[in-house]
Coordinates of C-alpha atoms and ligand atoms in Angstrom, one line a residue:
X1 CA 9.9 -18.0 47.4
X2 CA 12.8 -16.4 48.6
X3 CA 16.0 -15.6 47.2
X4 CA 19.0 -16.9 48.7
X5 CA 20.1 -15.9 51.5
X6 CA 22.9 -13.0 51.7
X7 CA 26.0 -14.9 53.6
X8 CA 25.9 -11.9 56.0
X9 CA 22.7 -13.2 57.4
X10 CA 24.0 -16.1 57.9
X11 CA 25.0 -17.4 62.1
X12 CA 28.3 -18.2 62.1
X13 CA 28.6 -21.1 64.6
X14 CA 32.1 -23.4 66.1
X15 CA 31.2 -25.8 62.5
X16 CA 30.1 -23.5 59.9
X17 CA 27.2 -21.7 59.0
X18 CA 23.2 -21.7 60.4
X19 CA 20.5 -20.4 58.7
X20 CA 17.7 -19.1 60.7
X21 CA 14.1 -20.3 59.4
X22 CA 10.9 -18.1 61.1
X23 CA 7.3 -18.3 60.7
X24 CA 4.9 -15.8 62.6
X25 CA 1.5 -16.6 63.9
X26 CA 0.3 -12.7 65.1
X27 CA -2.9 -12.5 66.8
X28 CA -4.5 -8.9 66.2
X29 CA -7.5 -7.7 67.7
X30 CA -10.1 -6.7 65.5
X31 CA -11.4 -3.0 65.7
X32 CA -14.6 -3.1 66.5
X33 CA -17.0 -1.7 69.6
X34 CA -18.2 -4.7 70.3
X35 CA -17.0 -8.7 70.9
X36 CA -16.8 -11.8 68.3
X37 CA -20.1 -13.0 69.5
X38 CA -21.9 -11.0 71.5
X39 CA -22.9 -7.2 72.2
X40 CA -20.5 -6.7 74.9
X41 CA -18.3 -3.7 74.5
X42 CA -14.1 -4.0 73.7
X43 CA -13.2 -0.8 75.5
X44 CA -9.7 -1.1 76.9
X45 CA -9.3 -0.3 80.4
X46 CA -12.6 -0.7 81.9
X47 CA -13.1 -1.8 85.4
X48 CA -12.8 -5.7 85.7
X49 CA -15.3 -7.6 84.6
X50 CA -17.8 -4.6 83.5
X51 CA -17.6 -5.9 79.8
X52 CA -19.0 -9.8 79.9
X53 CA -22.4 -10.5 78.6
X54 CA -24.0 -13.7 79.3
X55 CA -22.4 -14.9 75.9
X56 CA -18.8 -14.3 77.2
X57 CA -19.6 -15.4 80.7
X58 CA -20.6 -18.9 79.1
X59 CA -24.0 -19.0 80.7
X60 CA -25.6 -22.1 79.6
X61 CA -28.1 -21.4 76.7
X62 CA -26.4 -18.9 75.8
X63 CA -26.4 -18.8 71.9
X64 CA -23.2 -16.7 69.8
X65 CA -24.1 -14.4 67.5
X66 CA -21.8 -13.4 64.9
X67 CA -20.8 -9.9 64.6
X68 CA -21.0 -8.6 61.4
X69 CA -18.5 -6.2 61.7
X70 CA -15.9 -8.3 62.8
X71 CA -16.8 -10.5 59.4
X72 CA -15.7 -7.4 57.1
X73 CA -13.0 -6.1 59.0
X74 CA -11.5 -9.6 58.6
X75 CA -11.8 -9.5 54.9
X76 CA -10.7 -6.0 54.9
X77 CA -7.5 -7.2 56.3
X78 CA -7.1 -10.1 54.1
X79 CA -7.7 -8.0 50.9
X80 CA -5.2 -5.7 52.3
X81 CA -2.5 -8.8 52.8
X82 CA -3.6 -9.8 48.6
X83 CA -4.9 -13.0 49.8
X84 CA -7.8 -15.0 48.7
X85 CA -11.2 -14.8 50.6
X86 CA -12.8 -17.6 50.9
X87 CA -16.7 -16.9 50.7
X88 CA -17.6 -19.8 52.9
X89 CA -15.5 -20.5 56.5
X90 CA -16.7 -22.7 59.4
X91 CA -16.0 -21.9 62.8
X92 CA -14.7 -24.7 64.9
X93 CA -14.5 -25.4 68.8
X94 CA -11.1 -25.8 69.8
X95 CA -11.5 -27.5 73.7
X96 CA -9.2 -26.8 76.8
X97 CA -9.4 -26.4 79.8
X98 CA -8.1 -23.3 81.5
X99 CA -9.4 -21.0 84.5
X100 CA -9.9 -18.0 81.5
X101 CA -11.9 -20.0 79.7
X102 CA -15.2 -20.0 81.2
X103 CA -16.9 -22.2 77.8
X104 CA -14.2 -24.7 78.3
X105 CA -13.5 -24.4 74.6
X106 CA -12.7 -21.4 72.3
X107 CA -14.1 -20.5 68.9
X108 CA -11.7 -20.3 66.6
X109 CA -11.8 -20.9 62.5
X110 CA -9.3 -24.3 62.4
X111 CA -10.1 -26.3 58.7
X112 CA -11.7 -23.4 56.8
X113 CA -10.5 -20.0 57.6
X114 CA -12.3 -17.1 56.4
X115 CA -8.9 -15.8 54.5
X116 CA -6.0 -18.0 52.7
X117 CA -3.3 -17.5 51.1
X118 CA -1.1 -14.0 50.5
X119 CA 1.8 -12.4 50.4
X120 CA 3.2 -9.1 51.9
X121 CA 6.3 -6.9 50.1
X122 CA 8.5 -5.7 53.0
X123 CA 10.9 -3.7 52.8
X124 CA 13.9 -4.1 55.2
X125 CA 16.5 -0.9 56.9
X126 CA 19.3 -2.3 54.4
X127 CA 17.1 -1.5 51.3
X128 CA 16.4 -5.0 50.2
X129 CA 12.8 -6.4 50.2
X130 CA 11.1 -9.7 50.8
X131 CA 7.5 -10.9 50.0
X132 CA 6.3 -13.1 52.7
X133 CA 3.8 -15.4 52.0
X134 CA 0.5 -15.9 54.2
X135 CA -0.8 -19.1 54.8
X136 CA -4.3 -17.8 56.5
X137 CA -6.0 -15.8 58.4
X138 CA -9.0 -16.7 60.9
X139 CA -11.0 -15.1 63.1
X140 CA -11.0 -16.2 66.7
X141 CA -12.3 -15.5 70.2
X142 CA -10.0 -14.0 72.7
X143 CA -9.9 -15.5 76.3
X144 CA -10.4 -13.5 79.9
X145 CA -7.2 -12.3 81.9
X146 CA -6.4 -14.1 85.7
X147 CA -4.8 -11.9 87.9
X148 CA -2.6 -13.9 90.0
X149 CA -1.2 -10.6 92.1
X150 CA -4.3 -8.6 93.7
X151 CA -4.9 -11.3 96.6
X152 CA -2.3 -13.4 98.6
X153 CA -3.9 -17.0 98.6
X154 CA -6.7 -16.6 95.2
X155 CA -6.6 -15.7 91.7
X156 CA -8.9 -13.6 90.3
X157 CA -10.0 -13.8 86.5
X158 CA -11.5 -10.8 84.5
X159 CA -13.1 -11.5 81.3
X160 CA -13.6 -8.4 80.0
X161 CA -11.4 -9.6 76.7
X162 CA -13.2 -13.0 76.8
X163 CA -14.7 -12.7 73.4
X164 CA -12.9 -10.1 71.6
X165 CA -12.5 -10.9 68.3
X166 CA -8.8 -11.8 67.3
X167 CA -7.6 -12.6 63.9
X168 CA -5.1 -14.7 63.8
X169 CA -2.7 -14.3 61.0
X170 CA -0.2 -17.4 60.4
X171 CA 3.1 -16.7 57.5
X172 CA 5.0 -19.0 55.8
X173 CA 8.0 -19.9 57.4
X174 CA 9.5 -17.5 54.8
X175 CA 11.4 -15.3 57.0
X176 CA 15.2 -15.5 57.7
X177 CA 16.5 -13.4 60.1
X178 CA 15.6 -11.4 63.4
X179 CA 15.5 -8.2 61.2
X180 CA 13.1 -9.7 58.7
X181 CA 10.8 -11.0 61.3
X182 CA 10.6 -7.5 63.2
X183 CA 10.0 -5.8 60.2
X184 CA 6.9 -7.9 58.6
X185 CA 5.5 -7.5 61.8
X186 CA 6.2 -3.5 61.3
X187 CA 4.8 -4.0 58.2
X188 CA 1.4 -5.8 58.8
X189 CA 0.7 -3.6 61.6
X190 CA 1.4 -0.5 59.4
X191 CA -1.4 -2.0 56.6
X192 CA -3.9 -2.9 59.9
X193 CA -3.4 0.4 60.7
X194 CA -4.6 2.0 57.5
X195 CA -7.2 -0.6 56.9
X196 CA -8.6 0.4 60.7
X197 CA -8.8 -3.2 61.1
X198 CA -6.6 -3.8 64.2
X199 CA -5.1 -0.2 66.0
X200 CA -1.7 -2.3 66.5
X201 CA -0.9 -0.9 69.9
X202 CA 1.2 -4.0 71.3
X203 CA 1.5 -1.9 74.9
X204 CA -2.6 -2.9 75.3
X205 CA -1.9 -6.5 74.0
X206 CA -4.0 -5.5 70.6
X207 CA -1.0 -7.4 68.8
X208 CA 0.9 -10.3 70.0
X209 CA 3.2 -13.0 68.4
X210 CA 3.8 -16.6 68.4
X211 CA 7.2 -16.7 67.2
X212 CA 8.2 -19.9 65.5
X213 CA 11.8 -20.7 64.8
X214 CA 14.2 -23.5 63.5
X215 CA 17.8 -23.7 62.4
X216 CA 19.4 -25.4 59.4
X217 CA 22.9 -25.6 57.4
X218 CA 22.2 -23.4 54.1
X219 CA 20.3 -25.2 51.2
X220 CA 19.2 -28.7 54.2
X221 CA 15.4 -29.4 55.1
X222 CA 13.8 -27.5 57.8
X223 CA 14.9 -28.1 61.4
X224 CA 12.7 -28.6 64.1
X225 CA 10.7 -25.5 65.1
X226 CA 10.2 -24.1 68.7
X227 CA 7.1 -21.6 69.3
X228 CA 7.9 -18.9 71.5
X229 CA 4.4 -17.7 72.8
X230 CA 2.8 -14.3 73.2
X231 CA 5.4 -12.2 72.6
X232 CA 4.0 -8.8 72.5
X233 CA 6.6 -6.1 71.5
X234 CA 8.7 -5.9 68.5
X235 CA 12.0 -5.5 69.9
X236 CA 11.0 -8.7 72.4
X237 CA 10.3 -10.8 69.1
X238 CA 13.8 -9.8 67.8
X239 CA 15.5 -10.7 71.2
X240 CA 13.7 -14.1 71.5
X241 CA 14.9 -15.0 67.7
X242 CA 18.1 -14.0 68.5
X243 CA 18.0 -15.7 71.7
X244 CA 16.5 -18.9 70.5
X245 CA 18.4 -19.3 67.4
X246 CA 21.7 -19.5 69.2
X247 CA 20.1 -21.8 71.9
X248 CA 19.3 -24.5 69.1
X249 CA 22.7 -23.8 67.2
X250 CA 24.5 -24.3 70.4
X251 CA 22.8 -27.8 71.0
X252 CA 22.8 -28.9 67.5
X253 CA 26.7 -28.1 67.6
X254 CA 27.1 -30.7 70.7
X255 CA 25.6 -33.3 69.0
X256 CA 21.9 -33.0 70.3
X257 CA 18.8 -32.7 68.6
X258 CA 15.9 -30.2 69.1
X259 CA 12.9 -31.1 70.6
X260 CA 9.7 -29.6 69.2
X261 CA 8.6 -27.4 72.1
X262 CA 6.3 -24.5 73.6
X263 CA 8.5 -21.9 74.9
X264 CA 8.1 -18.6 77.0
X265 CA 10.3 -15.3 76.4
X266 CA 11.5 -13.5 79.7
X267 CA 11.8 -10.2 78.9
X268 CA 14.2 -9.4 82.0
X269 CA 16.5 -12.1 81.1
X270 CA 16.2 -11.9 77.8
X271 CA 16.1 -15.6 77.4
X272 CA 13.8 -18.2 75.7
X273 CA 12.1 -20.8 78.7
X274 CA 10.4 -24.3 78.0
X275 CA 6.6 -24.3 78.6
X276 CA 5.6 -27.8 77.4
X277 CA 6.7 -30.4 75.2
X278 CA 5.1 -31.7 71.8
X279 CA 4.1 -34.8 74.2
X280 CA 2.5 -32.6 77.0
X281 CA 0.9 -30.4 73.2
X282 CA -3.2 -30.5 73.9
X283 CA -5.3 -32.7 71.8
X284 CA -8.0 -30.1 71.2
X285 CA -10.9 -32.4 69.9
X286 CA -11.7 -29.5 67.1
X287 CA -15.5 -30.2 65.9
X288 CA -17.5 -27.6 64.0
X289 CA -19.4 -25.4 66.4
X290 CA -23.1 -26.9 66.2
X291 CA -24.6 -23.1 67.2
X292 CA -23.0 -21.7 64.4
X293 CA -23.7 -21.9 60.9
X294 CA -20.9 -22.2 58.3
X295 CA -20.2 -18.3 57.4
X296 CA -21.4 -17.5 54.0
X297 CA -21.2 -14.3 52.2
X298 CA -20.9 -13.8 48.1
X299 CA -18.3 -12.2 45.5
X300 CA -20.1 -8.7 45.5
X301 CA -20.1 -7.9 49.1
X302 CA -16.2 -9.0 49.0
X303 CA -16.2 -6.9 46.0
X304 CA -17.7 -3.8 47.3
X305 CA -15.4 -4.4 50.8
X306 CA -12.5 -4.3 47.8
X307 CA -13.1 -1.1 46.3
X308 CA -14.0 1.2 49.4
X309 CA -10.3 -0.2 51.0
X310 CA -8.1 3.1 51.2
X311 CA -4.7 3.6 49.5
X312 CA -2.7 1.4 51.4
X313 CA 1.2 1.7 52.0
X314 CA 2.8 0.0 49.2
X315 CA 0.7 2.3 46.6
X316 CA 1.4 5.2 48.7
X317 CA 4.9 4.8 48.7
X318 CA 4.8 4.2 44.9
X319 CA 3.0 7.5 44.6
X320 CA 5.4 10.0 46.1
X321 CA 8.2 8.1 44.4
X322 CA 6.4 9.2 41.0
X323 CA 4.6 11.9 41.5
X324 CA 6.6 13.6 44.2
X325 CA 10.6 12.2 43.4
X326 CA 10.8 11.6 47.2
X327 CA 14.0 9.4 48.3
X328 CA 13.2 5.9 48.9
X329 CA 13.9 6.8 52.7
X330 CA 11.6 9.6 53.1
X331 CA 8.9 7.8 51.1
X332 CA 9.2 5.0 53.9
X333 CA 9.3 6.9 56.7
X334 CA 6.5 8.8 55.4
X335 CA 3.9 5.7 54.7
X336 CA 4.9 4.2 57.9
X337 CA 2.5 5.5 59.4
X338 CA -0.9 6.7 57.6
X339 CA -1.2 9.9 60.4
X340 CA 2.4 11.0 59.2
X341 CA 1.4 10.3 55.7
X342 CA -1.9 12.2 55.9
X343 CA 0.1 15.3 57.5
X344 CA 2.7 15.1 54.6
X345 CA -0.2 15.5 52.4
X346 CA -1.8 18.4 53.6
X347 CA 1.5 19.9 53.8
X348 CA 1.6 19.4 50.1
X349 CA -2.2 20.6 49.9
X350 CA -1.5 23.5 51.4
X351 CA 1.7 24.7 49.0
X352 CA 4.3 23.4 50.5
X353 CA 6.7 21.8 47.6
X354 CA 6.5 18.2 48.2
X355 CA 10.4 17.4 48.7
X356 CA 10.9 20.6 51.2
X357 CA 7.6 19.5 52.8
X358 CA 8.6 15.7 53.4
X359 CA 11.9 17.0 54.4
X360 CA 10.8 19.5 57.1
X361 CA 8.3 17.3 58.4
X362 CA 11.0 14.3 58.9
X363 CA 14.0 15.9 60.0
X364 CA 12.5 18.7 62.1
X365 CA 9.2 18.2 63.0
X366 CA 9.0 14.4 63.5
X367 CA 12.6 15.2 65.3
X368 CA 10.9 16.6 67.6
X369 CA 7.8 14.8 68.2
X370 CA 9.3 11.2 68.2
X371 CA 12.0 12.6 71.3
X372 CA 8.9 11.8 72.9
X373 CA 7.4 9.0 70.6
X374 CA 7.8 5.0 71.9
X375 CA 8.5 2.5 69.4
X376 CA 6.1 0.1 70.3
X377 CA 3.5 2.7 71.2
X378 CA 1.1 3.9 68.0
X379 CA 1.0 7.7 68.9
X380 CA -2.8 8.8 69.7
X381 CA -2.5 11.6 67.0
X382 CA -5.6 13.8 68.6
X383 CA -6.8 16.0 66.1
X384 CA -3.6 17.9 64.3
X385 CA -5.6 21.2 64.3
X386 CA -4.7 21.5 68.1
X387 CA -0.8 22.0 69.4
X388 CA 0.3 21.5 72.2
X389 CA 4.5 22.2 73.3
X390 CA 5.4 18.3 72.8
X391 CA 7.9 18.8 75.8
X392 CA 5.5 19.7 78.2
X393 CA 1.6 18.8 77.0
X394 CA 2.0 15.6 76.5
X395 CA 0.2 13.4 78.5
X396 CA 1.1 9.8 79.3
X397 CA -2.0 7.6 79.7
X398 CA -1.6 3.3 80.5
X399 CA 1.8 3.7 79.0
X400 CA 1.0 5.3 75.5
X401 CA 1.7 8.7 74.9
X402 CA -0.6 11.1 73.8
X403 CA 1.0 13.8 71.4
X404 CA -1.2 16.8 70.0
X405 CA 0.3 17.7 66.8
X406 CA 1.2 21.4 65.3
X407 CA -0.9 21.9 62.4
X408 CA -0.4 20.7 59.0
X409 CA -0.9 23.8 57.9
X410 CA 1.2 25.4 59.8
X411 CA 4.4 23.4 59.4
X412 CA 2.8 23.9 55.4
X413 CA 3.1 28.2 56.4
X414 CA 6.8 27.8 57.5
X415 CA 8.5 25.7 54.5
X416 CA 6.6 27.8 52.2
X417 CA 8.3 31.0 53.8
X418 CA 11.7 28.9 53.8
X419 CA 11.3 27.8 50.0
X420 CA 10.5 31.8 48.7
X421 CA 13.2 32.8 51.1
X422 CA 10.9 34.8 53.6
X423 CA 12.7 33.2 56.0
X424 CA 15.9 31.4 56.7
X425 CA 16.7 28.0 57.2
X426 CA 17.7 28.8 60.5
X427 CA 15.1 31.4 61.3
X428 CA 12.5 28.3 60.4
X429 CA 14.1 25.9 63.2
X430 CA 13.4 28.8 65.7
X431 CA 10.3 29.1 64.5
X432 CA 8.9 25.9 65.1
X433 CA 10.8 25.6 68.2
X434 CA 8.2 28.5 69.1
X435 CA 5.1 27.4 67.5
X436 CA 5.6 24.0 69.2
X437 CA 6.0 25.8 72.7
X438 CA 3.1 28.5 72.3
X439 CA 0.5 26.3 71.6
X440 CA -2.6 26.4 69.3
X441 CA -1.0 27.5 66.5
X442 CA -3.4 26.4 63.3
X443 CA -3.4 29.2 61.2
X444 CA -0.6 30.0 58.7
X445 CA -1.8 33.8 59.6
X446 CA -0.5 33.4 62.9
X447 CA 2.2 31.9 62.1
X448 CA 2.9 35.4 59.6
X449 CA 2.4 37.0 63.2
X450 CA 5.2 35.3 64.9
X451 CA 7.5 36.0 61.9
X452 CA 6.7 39.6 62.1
X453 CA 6.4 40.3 65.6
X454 CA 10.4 38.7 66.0
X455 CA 11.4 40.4 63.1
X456 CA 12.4 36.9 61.5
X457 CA 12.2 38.4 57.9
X458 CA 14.8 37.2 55.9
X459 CA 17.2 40.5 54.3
X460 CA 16.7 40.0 50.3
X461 CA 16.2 43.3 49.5
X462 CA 19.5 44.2 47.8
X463 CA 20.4 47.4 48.6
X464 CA 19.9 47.0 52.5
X465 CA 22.8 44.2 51.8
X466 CA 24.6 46.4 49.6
X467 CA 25.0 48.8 52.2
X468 CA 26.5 45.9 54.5
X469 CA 28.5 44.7 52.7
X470 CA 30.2 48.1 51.4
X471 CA 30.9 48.7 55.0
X472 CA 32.5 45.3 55.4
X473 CA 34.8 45.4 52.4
X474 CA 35.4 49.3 53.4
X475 CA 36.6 48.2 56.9
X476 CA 38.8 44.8 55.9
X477 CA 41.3 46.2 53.0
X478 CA 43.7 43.5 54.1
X479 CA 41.2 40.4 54.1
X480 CA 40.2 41.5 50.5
X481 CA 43.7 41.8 49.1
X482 CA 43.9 38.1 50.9
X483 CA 40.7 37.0 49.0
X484 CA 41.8 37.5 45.6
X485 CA 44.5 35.3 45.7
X486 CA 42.5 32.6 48.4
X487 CA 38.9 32.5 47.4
X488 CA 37.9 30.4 50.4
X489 CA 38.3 33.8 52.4
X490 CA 35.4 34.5 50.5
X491 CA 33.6 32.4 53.2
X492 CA 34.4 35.0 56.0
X493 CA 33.3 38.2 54.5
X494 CA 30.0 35.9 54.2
X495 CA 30.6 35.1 58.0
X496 CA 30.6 39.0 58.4
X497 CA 27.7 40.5 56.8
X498 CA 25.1 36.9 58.3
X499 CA 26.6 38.3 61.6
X500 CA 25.6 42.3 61.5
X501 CA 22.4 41.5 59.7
X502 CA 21.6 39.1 62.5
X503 CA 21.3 36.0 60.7
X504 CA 18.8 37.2 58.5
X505 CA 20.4 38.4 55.1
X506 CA 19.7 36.0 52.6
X507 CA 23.1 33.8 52.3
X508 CA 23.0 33.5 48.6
X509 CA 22.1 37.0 47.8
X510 CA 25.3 38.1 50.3
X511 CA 27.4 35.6 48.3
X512 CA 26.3 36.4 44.5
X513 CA 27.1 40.3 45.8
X514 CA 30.0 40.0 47.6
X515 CA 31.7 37.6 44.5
X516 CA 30.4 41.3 42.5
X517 CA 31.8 43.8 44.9
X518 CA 35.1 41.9 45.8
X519 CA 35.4 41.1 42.0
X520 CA 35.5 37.1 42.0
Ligands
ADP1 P1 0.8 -25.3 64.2 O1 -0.6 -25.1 63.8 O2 1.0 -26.6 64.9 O3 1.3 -24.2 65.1 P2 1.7 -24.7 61.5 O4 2.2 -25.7 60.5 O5 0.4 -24.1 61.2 O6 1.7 -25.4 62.9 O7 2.8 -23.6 61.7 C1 2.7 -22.6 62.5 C2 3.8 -21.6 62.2 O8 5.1 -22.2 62.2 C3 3.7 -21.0 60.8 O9 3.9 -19.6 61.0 C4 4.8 -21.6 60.1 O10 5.3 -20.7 59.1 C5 5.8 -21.8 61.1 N1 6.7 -22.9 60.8 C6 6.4 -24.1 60.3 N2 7.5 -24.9 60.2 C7 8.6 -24.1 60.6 C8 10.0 -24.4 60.8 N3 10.6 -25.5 60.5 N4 10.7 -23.4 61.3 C9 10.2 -22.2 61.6 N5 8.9 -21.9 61.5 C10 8.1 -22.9 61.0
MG2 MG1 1.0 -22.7 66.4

């Protein structure tokens, strides 16, 4: 499915070239307020063991139900990844044994997923872009947490996740480098973000990785894969690639071989650790689970799922290529996330021209926000009617940082004011510097206050200039017998009148009149 690989993403080992060969298994939690299989609620963060119902407890009798929810947000997903739905899936019991596993087995969707194949575009830093093929996704149960560190001689085990609903989402082992891998994973959080499906915050463990990787000389077979487990940040899944890939290279150059394994990523050392062998791997005796009933639903419901998704990032981007001629760039910063993509838009909505607007909003106002915006933390946009100074209101909460936007509108106010040369480009800077420090500045009207109350008014009234710049060209006879013959100098006389206007003259009406007076 993929094109060749670029030589430059090829490893360079002591006997030639490696090519890196990934496949991702992500496991993100369905959005929904309550688990897989029972009424329980998904809350993060609530006191230990406060969410279990006698489902997730394992009680005996206890019968799953499934939750509907979970069902459609499961197909939402998979329409959103292009793949097929299949209308009937069968859940299966997967059995272990482990102290968080209070059933002794976990549902999980093993011969007949509820979603098959699919492909996502993504687009890569260097401008390329790959499609990366699905192989399926399935809904699964989550297990409890054991806290190993709140007791010196006992472990204790929380199940408040025991029975969240996961989906599971496995790729083809289409990916080929470090880069690739961190941005599909980028990518399919970005589309379960807009689909609502799964709120991708890898800080609260809603989106973890198995990472799968294998070496090979260029155009060979497959290598041997190891799975690197639960890696839950993207810049961890880049370093355990990178890690890992050289590990393998290194043994396959001295002449051993690899062995299929289960390994662990130390995020302090930055190194990949064996965690069992293929001959340790669990039998897990799957059998259909005989309290559940194959899941069926039909073509319509699929259907009606289909045309109520919203306009996901790919279309988006294709969009404001079209209709607004933003950059490639812009357009992928933009869709990146849909809060910075539905701020953009009411930019637009409220007047601003689209390229100034998308231009403003990246380079200054997202400047400043993402000073304080963590790359593996989804920003809690709170309602972007309120602002608060980013610098100081922010609030940090379980590691995620809360950030209460400026208004669309009025970010919207001040590239309008730029683009009809109300104000300067400069002036504007300030100006946001000061609407983000004030606070609850919503209204463009206020934001018409500001301007006025600082006297921030740009000079384009011509004769105010004209006066200005008379007095300039009075005072310097010397510079403008210089100018005539070196119109560069033209550039200082511009310097002069920007300087006793205070900044606020219009630069290209100062220019078009002094190229009059000083006749250039
Ligand atoms: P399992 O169910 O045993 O984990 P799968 O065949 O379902 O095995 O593969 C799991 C993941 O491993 C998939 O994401 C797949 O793309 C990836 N994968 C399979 N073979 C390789 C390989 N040789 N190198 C890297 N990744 C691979
Ligand atoms: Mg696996």
């Amino acid at each position: 499915m993929n094109a060749p690989v670029k030589p430059s993403k090829l490893i360079k080992g002591a006997t030639g070239d490696w090519e890196v060969v990934i496949g991702l298994e992500i496991h993100a939690q369905v959005s929904s307020n309550a688990k897989l299989f029972s009424g329980a609620a998904t809350a993060f963060g609530g006191d230990q063991n406060t969410h279990v119902s006698l489902v997730d407890a394992a009680m005996p009798g206890m019968l799953p139900v499934i939750n509907e929810e979970c069902v459609r947000q499961a197909i939402r997903s998979g329409l959103g990844l292009n793949a097929k739905i299949h209308l009937r899936s069968v859940f299966d019991r997967k059995n272990y044994f482990y102290p968080d596993l209070p059933q002794g087995y976990q549902i999980s969707q093993y011969k007949s997923p509820i979603v098959g194949e699919g492909e996502v575009v993504v687009d890569l830093p260097d401008g390329d872009s790959i499609t990366v093929g699905i192989e399926r996704l399935h809904l699964e149960q989550d297990a409890g947490k054991l806290l190993h560190d709140q007791h010196p001689t006992s472990t204790f085990v929380d199940l408040n996740r025991s029975g969240v609903a996961l989906m599971e989402i496995v790729s083809k082992p289409d990916l080929r480098s470090s880069e690739q891998a961190k941005a599909y994973v980028s990518k399919l959080r970005t589309i379960m973000r807009y689909l609502g499906t799964c709120d991708g915050d890898m800080e609260k463990g809603s989106l973890r990785a198995d990472v799968n990787v294998s070496v090979r000389r260029p155009g060979e077979p497959y290598g041997t894969r190891c799975e690197i487990k639960n890696v839950n940040s993207i810049r961890f899944i880049g370093q355990a690639i990178e890690y890992e890939a050289q590990r393998q290279i290194g043994i396959l150059e001295d002449g051993g071989k690899i062995d299929q394994e289960t390994r662990l990523f130390d995020a302090n050392k930055g190194e990949t650790r064996s965690m069992r062998s293929k001959e340790e791997a669990h039998d897990y005796r799957y059998f259909p689970d005989p309290d559940l009933l194959p899941l069926e639903f039909t073509q319509a419901y699929v259907d009606e799922l289909k045309s109520g998704l919203p306009e996901l990032p790919d279309a988006k981007k294709a969009r404001y290529l079209k209709e607004f001629s933003l950059s490639d760039q812009d357009a992928d910063v933009l869709v990146a996330e849909p809060e910075r993509a539905a701020y953009f838009e009411k930019m637009v909505a409220n007047g601003a021209e689209p390229k100034a607007a998308a231009n403003w909003f990246i380079n200054e106002y997202l400047g400043q926000i993402s000073k304080v915006e963590e790359s593996d933390s989804v920003p809690a946009v709170v309602e972007p009617t309120i602002s608060v100074s980013v610098g100081h209101g922010s609030t940090s909460r379980s590691g995620q940082i809360t950030i209460n936007w400026t208004a669309p509108e009025a970010n919207s106010a001040i590239v309008r004011m730029v683009t009809s040369n109300l104000i300067s480009g400069k002036s504007a800077k300030a100006l946001l510097g000061l609407v983000i420090e004030i606070g609850p500045v919503a209204d463009p009207d206020d934001v018409k206050t500001i301007v006025e109350h600082l006297n921030l008014k740009q000079v384009t009234d011509l004769s105010a200039i004209e006066k200005v710049v008379d007095d300039i060209v009075a005072a310097n006879p010397d510079k403008v017998a210089q100018v005539v013959a070196k119109p560069a100098m033209l550039g200082w006389f511009v310097g002069q009148v920007m300087k006793s206007s205070g900044g606020k003259a219009n630069p290209q009406a100062v220019n078009d009149l002094l190229k009059r007076k000083l006749g250039l």
